[in-house]
GROMACS .gro file of C-alpha atoms in nm:
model
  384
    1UNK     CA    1  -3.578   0.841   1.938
    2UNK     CA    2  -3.664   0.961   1.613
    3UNK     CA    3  -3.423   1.204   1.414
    4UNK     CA    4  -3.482   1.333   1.078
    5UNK     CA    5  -3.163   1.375   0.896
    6UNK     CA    6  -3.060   1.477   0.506
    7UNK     CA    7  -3.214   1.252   0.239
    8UNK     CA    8  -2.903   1.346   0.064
    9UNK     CA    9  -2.636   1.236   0.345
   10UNK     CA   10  -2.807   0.920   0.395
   11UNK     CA   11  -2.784   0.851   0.030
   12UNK     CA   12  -2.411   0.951   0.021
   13UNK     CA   13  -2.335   0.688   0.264
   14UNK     CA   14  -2.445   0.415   0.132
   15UNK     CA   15  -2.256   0.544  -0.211
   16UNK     CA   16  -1.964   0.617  -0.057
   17UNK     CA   17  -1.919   0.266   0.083
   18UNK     CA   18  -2.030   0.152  -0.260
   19UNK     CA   19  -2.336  -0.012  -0.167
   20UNK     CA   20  -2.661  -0.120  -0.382
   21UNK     CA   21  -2.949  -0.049  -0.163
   22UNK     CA   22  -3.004  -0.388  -0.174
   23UNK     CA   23  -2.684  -0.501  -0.048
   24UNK     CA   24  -2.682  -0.238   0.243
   25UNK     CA   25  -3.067  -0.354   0.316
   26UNK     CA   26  -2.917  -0.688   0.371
   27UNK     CA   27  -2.622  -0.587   0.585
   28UNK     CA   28  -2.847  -0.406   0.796
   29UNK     CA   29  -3.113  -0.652   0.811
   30UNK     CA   30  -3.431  -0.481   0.707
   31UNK     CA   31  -3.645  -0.418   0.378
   32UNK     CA   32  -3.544  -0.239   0.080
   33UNK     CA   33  -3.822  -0.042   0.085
   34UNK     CA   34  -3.740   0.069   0.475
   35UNK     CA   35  -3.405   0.195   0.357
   36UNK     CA   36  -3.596   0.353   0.043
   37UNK     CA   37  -3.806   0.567   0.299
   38UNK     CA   38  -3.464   0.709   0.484
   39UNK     CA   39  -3.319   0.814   0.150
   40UNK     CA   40  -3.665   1.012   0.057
   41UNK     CA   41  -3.770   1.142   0.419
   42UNK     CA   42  -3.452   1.143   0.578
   43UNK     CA   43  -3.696   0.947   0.904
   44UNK     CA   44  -3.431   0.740   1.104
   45UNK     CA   45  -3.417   0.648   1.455
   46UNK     CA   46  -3.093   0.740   1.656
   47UNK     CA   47  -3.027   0.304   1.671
   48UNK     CA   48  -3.043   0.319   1.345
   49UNK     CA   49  -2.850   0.610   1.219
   50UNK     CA   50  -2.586   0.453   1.453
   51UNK     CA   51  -2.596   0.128   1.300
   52UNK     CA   52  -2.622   0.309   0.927
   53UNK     CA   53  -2.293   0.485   1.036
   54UNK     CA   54  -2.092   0.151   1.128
   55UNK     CA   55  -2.161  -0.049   0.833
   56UNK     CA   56  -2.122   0.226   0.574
   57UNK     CA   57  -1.804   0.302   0.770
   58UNK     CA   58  -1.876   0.676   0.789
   59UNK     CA   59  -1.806   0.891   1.104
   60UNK     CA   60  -2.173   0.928   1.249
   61UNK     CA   61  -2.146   1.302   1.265
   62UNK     CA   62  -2.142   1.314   0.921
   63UNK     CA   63  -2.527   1.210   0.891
   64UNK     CA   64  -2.642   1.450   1.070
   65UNK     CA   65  -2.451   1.742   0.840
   66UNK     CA   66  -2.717   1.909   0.588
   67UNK     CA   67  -2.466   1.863   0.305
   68UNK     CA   68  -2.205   1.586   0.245
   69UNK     CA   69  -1.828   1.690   0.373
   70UNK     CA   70  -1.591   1.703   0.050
   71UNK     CA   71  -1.362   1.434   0.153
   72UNK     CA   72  -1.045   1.425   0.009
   73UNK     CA   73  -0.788   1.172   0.007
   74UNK     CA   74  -0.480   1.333   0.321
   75UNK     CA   75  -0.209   1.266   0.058
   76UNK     CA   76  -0.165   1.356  -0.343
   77UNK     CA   77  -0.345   1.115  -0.550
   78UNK     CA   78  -0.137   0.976  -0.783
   79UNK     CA   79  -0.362   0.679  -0.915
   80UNK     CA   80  -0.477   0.699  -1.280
   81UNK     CA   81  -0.717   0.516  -1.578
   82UNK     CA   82  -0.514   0.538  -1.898
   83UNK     CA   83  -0.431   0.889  -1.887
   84UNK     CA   84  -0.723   0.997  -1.647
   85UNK     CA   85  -0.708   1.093  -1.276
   86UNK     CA   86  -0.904   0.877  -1.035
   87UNK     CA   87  -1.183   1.124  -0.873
   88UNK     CA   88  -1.341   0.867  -0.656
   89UNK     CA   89  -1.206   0.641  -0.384
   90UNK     CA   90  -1.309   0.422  -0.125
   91UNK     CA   91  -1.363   0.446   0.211
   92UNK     CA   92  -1.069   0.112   0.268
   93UNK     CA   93  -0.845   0.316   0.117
   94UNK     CA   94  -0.954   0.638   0.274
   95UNK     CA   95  -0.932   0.455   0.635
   96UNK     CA   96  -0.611   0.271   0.536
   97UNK     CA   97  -0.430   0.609   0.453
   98UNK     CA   98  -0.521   0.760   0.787
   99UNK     CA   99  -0.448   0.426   0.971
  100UNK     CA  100  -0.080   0.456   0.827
  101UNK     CA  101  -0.071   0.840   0.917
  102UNK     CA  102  -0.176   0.793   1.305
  103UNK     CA  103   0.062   0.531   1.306
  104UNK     CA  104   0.360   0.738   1.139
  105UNK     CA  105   0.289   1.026   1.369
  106UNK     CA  106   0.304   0.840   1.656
  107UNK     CA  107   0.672   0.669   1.556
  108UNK     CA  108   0.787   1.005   1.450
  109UNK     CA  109   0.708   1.127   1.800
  110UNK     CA  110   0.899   0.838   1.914
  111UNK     CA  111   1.152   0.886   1.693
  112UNK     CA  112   1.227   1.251   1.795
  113UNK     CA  113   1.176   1.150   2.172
  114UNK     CA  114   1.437   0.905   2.145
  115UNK     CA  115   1.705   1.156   2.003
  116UNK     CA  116   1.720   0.970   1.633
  117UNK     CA  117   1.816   1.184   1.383
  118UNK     CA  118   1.662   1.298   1.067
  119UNK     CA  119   1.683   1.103   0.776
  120UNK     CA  120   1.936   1.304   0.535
  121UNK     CA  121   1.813   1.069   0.174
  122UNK     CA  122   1.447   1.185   0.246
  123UNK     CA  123   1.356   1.428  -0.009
  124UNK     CA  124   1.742   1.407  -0.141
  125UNK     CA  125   1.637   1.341  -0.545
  126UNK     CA  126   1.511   1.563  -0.742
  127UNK     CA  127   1.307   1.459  -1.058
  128UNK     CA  128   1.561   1.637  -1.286
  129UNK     CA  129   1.795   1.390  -1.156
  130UNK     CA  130   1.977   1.182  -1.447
  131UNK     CA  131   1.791   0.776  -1.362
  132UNK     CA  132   2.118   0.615  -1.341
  133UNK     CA  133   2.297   0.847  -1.092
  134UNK     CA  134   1.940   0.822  -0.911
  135UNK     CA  135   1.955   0.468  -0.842
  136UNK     CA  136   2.368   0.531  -0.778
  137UNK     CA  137   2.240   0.790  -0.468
  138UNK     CA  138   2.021   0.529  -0.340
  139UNK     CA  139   2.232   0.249  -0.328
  140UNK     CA  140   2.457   0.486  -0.101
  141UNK     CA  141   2.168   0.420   0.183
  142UNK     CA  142   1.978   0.139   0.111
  143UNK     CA  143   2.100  -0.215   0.089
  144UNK     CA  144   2.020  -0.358  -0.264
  145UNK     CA  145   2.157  -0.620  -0.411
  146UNK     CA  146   1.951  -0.770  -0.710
  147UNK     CA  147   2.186  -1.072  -0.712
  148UNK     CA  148   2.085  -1.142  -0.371
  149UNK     CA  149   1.705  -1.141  -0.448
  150UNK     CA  150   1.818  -1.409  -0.743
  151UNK     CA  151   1.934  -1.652  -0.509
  152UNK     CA  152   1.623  -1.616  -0.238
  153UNK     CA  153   1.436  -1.945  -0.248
  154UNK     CA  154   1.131  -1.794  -0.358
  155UNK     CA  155   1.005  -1.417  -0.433
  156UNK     CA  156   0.832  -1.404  -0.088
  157UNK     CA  157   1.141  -1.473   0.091
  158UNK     CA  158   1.321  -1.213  -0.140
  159UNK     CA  159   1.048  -0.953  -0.098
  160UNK     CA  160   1.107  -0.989   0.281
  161UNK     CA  161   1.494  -1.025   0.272
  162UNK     CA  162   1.392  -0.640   0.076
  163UNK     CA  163   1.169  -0.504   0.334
  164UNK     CA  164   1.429  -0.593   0.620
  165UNK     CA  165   1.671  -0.415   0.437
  166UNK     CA  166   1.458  -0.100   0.400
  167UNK     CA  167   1.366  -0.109   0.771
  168UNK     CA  168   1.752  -0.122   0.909
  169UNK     CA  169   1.751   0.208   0.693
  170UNK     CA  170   1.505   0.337   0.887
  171UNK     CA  171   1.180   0.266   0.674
  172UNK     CA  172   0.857   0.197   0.852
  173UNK     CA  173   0.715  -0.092   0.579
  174UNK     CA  174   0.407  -0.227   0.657
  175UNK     CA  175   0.226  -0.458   0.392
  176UNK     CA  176  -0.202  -0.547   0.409
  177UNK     CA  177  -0.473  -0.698   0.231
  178UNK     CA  178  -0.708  -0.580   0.492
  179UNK     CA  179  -0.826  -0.227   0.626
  180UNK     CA  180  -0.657  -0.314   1.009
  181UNK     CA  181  -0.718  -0.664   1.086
  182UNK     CA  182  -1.118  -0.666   0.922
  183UNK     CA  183  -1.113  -0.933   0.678
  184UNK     CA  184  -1.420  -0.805   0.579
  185UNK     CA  185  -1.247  -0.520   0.458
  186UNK     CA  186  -1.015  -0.630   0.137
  187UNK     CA  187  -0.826  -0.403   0.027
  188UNK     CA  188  -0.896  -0.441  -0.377
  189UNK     CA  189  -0.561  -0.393  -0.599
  190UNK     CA  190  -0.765  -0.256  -0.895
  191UNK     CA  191  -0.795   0.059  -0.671
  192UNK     CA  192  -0.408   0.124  -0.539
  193UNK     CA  193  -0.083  -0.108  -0.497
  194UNK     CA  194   0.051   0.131  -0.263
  195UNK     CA  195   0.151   0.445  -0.136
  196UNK     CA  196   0.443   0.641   0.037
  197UNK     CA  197   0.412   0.884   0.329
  198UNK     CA  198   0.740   1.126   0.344
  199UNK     CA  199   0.898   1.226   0.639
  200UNK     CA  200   1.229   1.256   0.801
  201UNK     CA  201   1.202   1.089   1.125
  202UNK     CA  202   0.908   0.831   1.012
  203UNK     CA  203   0.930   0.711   0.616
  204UNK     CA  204   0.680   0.456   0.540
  205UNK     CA  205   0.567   0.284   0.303
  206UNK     CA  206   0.211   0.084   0.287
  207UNK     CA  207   0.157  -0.235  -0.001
  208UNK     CA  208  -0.098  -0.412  -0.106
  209UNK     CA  209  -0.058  -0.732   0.028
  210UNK     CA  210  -0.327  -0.871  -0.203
  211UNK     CA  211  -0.112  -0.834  -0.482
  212UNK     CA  212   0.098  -1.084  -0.662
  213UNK     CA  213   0.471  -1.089  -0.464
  214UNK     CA  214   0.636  -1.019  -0.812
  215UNK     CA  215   0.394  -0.690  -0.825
  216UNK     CA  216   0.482  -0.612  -0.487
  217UNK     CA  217   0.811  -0.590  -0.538
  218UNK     CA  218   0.794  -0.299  -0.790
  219UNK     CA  219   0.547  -0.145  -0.566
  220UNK     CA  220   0.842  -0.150  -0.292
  221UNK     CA  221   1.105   0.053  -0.512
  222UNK     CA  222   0.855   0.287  -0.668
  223UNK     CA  223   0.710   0.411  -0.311
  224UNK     CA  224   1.093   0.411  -0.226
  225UNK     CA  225   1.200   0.625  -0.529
  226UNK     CA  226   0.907   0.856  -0.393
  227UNK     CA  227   1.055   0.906  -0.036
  228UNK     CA  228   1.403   1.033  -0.150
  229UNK     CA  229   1.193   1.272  -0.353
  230UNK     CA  230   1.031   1.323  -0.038
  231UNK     CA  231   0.723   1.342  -0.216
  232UNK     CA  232   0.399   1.095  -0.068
  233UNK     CA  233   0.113   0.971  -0.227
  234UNK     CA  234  -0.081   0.698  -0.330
  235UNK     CA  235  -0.039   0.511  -0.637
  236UNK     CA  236  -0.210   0.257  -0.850
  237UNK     CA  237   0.045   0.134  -1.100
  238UNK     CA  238  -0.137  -0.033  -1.335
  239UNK     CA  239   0.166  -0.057  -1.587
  240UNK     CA  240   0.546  -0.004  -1.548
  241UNK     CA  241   0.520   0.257  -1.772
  242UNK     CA  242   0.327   0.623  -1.620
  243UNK     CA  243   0.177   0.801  -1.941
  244UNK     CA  244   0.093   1.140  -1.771
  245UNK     CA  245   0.282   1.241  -1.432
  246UNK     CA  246   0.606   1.323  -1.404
  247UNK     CA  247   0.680   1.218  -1.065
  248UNK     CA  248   0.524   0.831  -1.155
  249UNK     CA  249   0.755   0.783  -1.455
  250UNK     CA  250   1.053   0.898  -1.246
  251UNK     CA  251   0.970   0.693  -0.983
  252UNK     CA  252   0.909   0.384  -1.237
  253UNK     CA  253   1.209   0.433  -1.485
  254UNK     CA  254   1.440   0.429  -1.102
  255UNK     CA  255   1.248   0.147  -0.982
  256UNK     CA  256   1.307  -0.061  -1.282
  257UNK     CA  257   1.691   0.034  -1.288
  258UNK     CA  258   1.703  -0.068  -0.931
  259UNK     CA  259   1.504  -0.404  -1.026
  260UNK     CA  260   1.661  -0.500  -1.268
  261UNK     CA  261   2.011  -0.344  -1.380
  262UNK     CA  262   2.045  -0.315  -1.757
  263UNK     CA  263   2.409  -0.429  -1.788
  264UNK     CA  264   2.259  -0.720  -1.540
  265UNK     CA  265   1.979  -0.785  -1.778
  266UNK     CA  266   2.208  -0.796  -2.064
  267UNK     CA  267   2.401  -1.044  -1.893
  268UNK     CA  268   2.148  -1.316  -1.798
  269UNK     CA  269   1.990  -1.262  -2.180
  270UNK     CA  270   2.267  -1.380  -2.334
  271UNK     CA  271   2.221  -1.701  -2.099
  272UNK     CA  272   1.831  -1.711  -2.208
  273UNK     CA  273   1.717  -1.559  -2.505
  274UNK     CA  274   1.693  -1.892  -2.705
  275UNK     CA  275   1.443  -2.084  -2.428
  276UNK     CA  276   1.081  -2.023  -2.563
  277UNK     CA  277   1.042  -1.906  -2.167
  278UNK     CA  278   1.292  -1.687  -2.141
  279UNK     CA  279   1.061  -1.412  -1.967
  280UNK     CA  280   0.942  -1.608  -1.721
  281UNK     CA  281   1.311  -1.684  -1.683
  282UNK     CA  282   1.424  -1.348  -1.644
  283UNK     CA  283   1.136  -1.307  -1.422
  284UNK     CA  284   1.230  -1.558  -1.166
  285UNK     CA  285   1.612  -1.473  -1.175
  286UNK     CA  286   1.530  -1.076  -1.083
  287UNK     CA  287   1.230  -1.160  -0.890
  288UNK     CA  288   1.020  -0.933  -1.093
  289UNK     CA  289   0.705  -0.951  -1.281
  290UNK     CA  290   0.682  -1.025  -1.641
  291UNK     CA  291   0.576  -0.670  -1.736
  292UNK     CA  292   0.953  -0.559  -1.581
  293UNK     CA  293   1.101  -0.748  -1.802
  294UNK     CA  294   0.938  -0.685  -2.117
  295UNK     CA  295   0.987  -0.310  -2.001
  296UNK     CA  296   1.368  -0.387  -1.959
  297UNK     CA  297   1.403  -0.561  -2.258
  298UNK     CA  298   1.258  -0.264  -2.488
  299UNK     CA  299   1.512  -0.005  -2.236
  300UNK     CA  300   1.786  -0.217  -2.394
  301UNK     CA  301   1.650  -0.206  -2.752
  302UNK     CA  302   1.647  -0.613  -2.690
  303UNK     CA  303   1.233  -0.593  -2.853
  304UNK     CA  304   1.120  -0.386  -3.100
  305UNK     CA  305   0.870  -0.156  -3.049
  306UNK     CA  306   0.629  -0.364  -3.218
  307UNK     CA  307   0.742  -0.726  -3.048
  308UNK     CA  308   0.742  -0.511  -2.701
  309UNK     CA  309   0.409  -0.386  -2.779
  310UNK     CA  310   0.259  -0.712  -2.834
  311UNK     CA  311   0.418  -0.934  -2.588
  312UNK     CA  312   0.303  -0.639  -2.306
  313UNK     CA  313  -0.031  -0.673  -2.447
  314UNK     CA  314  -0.053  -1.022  -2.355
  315UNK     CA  315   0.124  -1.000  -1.999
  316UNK     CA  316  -0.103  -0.748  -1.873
  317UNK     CA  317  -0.371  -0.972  -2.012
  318UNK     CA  318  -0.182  -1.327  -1.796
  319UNK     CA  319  -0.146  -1.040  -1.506
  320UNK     CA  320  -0.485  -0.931  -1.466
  321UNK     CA  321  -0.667  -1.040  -1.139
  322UNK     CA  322  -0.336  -1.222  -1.019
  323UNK     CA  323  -0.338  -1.170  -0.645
  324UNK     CA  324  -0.228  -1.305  -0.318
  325UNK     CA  325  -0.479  -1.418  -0.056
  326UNK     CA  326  -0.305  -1.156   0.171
  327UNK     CA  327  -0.376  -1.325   0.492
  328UNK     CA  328  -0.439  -1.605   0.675
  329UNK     CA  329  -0.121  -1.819   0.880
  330UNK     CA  330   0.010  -1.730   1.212
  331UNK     CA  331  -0.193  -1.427   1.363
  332UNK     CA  332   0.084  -1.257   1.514
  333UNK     CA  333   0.359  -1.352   1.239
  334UNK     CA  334   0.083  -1.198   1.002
  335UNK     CA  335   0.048  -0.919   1.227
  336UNK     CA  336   0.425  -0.854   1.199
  337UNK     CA  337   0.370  -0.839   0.846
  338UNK     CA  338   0.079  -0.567   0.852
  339UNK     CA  339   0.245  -0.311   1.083
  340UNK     CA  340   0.604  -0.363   0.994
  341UNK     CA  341   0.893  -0.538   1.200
  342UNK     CA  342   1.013  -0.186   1.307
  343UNK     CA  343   0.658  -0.031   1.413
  344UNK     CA  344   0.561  -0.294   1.589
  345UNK     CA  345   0.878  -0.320   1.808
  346UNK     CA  346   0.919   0.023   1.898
  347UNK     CA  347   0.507   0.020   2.038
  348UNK     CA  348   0.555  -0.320   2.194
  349UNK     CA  349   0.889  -0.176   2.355
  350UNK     CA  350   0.734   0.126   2.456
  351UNK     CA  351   0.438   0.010   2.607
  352UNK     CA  352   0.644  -0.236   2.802
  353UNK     CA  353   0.873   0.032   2.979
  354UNK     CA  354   0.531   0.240   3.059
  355UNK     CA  355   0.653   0.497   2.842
  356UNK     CA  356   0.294   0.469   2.642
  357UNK     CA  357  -0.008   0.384   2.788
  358UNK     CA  358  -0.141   0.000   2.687
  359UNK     CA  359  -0.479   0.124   2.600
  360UNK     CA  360  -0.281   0.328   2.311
  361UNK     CA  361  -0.069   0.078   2.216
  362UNK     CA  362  -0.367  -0.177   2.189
  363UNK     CA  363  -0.469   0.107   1.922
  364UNK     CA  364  -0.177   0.134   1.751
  365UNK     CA  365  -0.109  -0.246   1.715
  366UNK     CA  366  -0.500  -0.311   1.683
  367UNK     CA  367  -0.528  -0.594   1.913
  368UNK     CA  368  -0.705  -0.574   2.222
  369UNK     CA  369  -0.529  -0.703   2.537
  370UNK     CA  370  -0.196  -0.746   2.738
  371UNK     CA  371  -0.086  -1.085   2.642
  372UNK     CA  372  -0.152  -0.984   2.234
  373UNK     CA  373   0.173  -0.733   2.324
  374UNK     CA  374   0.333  -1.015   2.470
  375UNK     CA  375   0.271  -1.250   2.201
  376UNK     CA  376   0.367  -0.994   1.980
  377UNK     CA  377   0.695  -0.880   2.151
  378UNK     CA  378   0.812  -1.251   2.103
  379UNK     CA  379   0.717  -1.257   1.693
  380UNK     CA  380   0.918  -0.922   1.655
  381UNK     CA  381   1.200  -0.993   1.899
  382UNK     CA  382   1.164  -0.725   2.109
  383UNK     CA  383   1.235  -0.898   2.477
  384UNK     CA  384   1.415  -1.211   2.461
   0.00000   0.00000   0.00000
């Protein structure tokens, strides 16, 4: 069956999945010049729209719209370049946020169902807050003990030790490198670290598990910082320091306090400042990245401008293109790890007592049969 559909929504496909033509001629297995002919004439043949539609990753109704929809990202975009907002996103992010929304508003129906009450520290901070009395109000609800994370055995054991914490407190936390369980879908760092969907009932906070476990762990207190603001959205935080938005360098100047205390900092300094590593000392004690510390270090008028300048220079430098392979281990101990401890339980529980139907939860969890819940409910603890 032959359709003929816009020139200009076939074209917008391919360049909103950020495809070459030659790279989406290969994925869909014919010539160049055959994909050429769609983006001129707009000729396709219903197979082949369909096809166009699942490797581009675009809802096929969408081809067969005279005009491209103006998609929009669901939640505030936060991300910068510099001191420029980010126009353009793509569609693993785009299908990562809604993932995490579906999911949220199915746990806050849960939630609510199961007579929990509302959160009372979401959307309790204001940005006129003073930083210090900020991180004070926090550690009223949320267990965080940076001498605790010093003595973790290493940063991913701390970053988990973290998570746990935040999930006790009622935090959905789920961490992936992947959109859903598509390996063929990485989730690229250089586009977002994370982002933070508000709510009272449902909190939650998504990570880019391809990122280094040091970066990560800012990531965690910033997105944290922006749900008792009770403001969400999506962040790329490319430095420590936010040039622009007033929300991101709240956010950043609470998550370093909370990372790494300045009377703590002070402290361990005295114990360090004469090794020629001392940041990477610093780093390891507060499991933190480099780039905290340096930012830490000029808060406590420990560098100069000019030394601080310098030494950040070269640490975003070291930094660049560090990341995690995100994946790979245990399926359902990985799975854990992409939904979130708490999620994951409360689907596996309620599709055990028939309370929601399998075929949903299979959605929700993104596997695909009876004994994946099982094997699941084991890894998360939720029958004995």
């Amino acid at each position: 069956m032959k359709l003929t559909l816009s020139t200009t929504c076939l074209r917008w496909a391919r360049e909103r999945a950020c495809m070459s033509l030659s790279e989406l001629a290969v994925k869909m297995n014919i010539p160049e010049e055959k994909l050429q002919a769609w983006e001129t004439v707009g000729e396709i043949s219903l197979a082949q729209a369909d096809k166009l539609a699942q490797v581009t990753h675009t809802p096929i109704g969408y081809l067969f719209l005279p005009e491209p929809p103006n998609e929009q990202l669901p939640v505030k975009d936060f991300r910068t370049v510099g001191t420029e907002s980010i126009s353009r996103f793509s569609t693993e992010l785009l299908d990562t946020v809604n993932d995490a929304l579906r999911r949220q508003n199915w746990y806050r129906d849960y939630a609510e169902s199961n007579g929990a009450a509302a959160l009372a520290y979401v959307g309790s901070l204001r940005l006129s807050d003073d930083v210090e009395e900020a991180v004070a109000h926090i550690h009223n609800f949320i267990a965080w003990d940076s001498a605790a994370r010093a003595q973790a055995a290493s940063w991913e054991k701390a970053l988990t030790q973290q998570i746990d914490d935040f999930e006790s407190a009622g935090i959905l936390v789920m961490r992936n490198g992947v959109v859903g369980n598509n390996t063929a879908r990485p989730l690229e760092v250089s586009e977002f670290r994370g982002f933070a969907l508000s709510d009272s009932f449902a909190p939650l906070i998504f990570i880019n598990n391809k990122d280094a476990k040091a970066a990560q762990m800012f990531t965690l207190a910033h997105e944290l910082v922006h749900l008792f603001l009770g403001i969400s959205g999506v962040s790329n935080l490319n430095q420590t320091f936010a040039p622009n938005d007033r929300t991101e360098q709240f956010c950043n100047k609470v998550a370093a306090e909370l990372l790494v205390p300045l009377s703590a900092l002070q402290t361990q300094w005295h114990s360090v400042q004469n090794a020629p590593n001392a940041v990477k000392q610093l780093g390891n004690h507060f499991k933190v990245s480099s780039l905290v510390i340096l930012r830490r270090l000029r808060d406590a008028d420990i560098l100069t401008s000019s030394d601080f300048q310098q030494q950040y220079a070269e640490a975003l430098t070291q930094n660049s293109g560090r990341q995690t392979s995100g994946g790979g281990g245990d399926f359902y101990r990985t799975l854990r790890t992409r939904l979130g401890r708490r999620f994951a339980s409360a689907v596996v529980e309620s599709a055990l007592e028939g309370t929601t139907l399998y075929r949903d939860a299979y959605s929700l969890l993104g596997v695909s049969n009876a004994e994946h819940i099982r094997r699941l409910a084991l890894e998360v603890e939720a029958i004995p």
